[in-house]
mmCIF file with all atom_site columns, C-alpha atoms in Angstrom:
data_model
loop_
_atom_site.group_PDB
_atom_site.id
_atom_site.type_symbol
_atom_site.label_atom_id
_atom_site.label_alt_id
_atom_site.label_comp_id
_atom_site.label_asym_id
_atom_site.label_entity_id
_atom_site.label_seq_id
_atom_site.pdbx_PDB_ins_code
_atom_site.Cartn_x
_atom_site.Cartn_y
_atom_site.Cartn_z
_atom_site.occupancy
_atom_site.B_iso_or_equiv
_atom_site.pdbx_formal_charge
_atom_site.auth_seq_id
_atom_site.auth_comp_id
_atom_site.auth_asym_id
_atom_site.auth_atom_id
_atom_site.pdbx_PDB_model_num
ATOM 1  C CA . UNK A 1 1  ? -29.051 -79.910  -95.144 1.00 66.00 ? 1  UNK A CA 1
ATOM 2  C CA . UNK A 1 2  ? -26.347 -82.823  -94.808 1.00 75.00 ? 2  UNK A CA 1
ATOM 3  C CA . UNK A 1 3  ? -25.396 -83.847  -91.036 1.00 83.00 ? 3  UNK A CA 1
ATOM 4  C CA . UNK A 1 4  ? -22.041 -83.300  -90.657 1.00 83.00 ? 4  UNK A CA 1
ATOM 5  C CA . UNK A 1 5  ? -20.675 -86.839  -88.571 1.00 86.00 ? 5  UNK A CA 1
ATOM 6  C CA . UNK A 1 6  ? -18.419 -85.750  -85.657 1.00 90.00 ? 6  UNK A CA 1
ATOM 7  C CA . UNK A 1 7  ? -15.378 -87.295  -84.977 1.00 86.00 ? 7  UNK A CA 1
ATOM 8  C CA . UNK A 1 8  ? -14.347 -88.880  -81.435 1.00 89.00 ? 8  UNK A CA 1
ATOM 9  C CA . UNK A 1 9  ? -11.489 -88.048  -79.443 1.00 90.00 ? 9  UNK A CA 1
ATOM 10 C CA . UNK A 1 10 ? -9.493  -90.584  -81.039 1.00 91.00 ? 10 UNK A CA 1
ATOM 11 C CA . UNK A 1 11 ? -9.788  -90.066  -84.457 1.00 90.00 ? 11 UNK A CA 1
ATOM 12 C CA . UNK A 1 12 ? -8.887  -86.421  -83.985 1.00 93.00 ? 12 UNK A CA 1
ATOM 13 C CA . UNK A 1 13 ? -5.945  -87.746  -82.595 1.00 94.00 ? 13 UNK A CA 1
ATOM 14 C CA . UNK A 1 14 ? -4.787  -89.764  -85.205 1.00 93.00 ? 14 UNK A CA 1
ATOM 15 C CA . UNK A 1 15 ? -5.460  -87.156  -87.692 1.00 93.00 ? 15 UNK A CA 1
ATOM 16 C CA . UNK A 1 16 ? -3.682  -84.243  -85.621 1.00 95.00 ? 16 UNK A CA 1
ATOM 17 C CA . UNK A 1 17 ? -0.610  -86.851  -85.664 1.00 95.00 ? 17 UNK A CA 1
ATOM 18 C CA . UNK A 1 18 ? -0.848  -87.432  -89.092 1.00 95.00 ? 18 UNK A CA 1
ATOM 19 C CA . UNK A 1 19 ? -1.217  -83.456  -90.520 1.00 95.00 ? 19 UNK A CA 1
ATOM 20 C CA . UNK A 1 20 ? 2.177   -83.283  -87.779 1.00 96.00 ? 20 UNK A CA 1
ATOM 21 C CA . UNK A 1 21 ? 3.920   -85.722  -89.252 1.00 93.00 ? 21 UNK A CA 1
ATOM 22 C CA . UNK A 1 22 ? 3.126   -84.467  -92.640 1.00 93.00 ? 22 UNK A CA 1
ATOM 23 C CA . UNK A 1 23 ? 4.312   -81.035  -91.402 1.00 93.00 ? 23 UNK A CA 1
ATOM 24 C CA . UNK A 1 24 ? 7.676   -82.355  -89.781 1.00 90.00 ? 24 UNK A CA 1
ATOM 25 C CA . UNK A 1 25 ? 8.522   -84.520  -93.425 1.00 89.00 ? 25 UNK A CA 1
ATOM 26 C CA . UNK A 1 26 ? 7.651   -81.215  -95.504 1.00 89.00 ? 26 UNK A CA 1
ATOM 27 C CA . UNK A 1 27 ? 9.946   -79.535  -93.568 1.00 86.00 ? 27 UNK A CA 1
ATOM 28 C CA . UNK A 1 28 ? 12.621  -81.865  -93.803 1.00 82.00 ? 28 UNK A CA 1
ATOM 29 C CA . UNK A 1 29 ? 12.139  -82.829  -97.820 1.00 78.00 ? 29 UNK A CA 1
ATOM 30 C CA . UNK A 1 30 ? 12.027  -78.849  -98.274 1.00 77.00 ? 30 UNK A CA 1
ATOM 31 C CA . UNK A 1 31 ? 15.377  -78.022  -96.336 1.00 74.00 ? 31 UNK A CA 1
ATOM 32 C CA . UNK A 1 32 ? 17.028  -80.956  -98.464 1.00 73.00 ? 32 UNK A CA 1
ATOM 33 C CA . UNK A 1 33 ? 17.303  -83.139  -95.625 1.00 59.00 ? 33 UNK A CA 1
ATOM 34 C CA . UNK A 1 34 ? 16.016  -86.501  -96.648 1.00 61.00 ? 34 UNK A CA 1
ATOM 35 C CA . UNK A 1 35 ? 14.662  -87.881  -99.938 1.00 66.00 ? 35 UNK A CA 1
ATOM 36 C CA . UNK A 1 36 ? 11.143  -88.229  -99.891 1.00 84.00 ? 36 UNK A CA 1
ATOM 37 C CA . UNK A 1 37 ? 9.635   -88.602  -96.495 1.00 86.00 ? 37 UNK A CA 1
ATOM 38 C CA . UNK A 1 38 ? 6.421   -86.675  -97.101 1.00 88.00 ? 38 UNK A CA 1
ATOM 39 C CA . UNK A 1 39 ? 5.480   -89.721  -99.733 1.00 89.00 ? 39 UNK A CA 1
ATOM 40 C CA . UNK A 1 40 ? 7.444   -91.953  -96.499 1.00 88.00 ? 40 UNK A CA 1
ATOM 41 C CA . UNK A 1 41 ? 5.128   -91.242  -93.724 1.00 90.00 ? 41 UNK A CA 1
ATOM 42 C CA . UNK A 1 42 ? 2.056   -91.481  -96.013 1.00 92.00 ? 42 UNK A CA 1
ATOM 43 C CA . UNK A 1 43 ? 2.592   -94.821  -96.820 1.00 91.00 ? 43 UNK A CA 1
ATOM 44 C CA . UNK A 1 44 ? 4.102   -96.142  -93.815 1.00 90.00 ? 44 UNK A CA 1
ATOM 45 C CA . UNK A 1 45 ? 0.743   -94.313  -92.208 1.00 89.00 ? 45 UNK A CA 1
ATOM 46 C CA . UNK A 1 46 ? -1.855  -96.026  -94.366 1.00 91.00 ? 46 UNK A CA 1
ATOM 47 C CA . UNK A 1 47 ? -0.217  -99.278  -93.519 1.00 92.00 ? 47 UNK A CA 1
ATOM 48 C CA . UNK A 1 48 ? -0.270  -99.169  -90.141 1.00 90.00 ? 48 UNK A CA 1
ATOM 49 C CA . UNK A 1 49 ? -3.733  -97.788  -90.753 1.00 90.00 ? 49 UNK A CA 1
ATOM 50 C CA . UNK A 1 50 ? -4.454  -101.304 -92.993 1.00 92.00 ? 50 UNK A CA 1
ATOM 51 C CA . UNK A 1 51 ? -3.397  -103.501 -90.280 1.00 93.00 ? 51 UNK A CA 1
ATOM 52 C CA . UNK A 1 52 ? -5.287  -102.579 -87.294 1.00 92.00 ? 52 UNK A CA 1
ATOM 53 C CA . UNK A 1 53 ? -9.388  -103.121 -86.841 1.00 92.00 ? 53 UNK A CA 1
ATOM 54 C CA . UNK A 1 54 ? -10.638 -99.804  -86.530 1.00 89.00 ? 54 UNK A CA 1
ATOM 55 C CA . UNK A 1 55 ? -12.477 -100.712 -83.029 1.00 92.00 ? 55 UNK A CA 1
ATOM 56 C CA . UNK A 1 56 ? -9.130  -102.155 -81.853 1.00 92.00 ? 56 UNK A CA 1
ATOM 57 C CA . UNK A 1 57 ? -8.610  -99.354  -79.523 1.00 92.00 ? 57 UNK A CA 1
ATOM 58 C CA . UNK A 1 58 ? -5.326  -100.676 -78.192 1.00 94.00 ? 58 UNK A CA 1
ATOM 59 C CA . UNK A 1 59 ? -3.824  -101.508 -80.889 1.00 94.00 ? 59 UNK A CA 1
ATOM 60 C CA . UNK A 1 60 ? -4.764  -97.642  -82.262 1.00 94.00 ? 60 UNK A CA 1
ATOM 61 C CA . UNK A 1 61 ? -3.629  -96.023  -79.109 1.00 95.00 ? 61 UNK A CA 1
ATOM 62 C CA . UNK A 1 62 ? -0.220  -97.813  -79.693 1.00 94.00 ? 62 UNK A CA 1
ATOM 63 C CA . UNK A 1 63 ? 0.645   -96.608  -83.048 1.00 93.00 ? 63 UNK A CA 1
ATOM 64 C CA . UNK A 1 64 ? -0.077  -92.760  -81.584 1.00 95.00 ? 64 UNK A CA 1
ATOM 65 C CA . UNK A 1 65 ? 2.146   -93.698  -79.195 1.00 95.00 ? 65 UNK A CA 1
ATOM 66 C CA . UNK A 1 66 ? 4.801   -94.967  -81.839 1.00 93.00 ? 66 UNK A CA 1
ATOM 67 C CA . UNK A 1 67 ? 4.055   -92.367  -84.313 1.00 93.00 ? 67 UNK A CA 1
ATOM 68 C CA . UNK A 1 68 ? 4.768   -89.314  -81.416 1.00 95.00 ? 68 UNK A CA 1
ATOM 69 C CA . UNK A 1 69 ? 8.006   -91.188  -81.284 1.00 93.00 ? 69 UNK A CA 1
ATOM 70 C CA . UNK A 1 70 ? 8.483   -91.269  -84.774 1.00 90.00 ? 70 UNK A CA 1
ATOM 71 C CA . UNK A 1 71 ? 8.032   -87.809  -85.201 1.00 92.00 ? 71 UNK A CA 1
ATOM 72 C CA . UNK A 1 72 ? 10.111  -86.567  -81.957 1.00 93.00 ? 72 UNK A CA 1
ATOM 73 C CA . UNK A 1 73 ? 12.821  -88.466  -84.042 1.00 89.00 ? 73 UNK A CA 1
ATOM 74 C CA . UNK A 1 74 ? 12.116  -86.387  -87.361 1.00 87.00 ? 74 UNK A CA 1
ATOM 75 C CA . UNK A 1 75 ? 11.967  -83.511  -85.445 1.00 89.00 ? 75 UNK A CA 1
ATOM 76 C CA . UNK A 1 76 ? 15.598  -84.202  -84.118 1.00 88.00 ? 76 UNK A CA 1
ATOM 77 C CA . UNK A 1 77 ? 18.450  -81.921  -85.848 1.00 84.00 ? 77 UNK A CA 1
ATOM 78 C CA . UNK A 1 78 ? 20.508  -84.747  -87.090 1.00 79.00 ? 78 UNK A CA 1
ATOM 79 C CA . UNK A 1 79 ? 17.803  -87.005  -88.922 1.00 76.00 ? 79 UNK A CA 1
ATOM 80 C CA . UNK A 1 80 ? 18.308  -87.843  -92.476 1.00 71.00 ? 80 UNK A CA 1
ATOM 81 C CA . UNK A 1 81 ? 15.661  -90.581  -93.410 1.00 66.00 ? 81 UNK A CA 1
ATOM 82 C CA . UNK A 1 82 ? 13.313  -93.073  -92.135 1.00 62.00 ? 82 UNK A CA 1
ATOM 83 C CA . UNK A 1 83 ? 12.740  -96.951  -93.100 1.00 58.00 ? 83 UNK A CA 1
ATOM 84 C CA . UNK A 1 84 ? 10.162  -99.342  -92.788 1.00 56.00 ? 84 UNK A CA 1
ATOM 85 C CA . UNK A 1 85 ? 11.190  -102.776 -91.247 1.00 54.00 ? 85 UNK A CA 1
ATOM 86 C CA . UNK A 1 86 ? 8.649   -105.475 -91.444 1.00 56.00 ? 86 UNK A CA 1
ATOM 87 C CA . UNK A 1 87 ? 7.899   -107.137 -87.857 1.00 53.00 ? 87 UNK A CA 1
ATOM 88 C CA . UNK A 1 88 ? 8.752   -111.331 -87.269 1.00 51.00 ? 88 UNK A CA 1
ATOM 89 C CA . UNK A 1 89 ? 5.012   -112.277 -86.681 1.00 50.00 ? 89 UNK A CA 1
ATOM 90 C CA . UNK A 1 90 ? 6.317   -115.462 -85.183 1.00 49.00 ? 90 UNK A CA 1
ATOM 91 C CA . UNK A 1 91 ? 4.495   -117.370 -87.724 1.00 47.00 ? 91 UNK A CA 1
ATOM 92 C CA . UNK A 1 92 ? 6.652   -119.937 -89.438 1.00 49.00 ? 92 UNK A CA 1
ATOM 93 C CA . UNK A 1 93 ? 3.954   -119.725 -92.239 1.00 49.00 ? 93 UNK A CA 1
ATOM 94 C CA . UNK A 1 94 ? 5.401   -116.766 -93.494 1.00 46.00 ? 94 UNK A CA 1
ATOM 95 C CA . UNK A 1 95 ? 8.469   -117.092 -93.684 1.00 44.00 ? 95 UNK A CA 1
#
């Protein structure tokens, strides 16, 4: 019999904010709301997900925090559609 690997506190966070987020994008791409912000929040979430070290426990607990934000704002009667923005690293390099 295969041993099932549990998950931590955190990670069931992140993937209770993540079905919710789904949830809140369904219900606004089914009510004709906004364009396509199921396909949205999984890629914006998989970035986020590529750019933090997954024993970076700050930097996790931050996006929650910013993606319960995000989805109060979905949630919100008058929301239409949600953009990425890329972030100024400060780096001249890359610019």
């Amino acid at each position: 019999m295969m041993e099932v690997k549990r998950l931590s506190g955190l990670q069931k966070d992140v993937l209770s904010l993540y079905r919710s987020l789904l949830r809140s994008a369904k219900l606004k791409d089914e009510a004709g709301l906004s364009g396509n912000l199921c396909n949205f929040v999984k890629k914006e979430f998989r970035l986020r997900a590529s750019l933090v070290n997954k024993n970076d426990f700050r930097a996790i607990e931050h996006n929650l925090r910013h993606g319960h934000k995000q989805k109060k704002l979905i949630d919100m009667p008058g929301f239409r559609f949600a953009t990425s923005v890329k972030a100024d690293d400060g780096n001249p390099r890359t610019k």
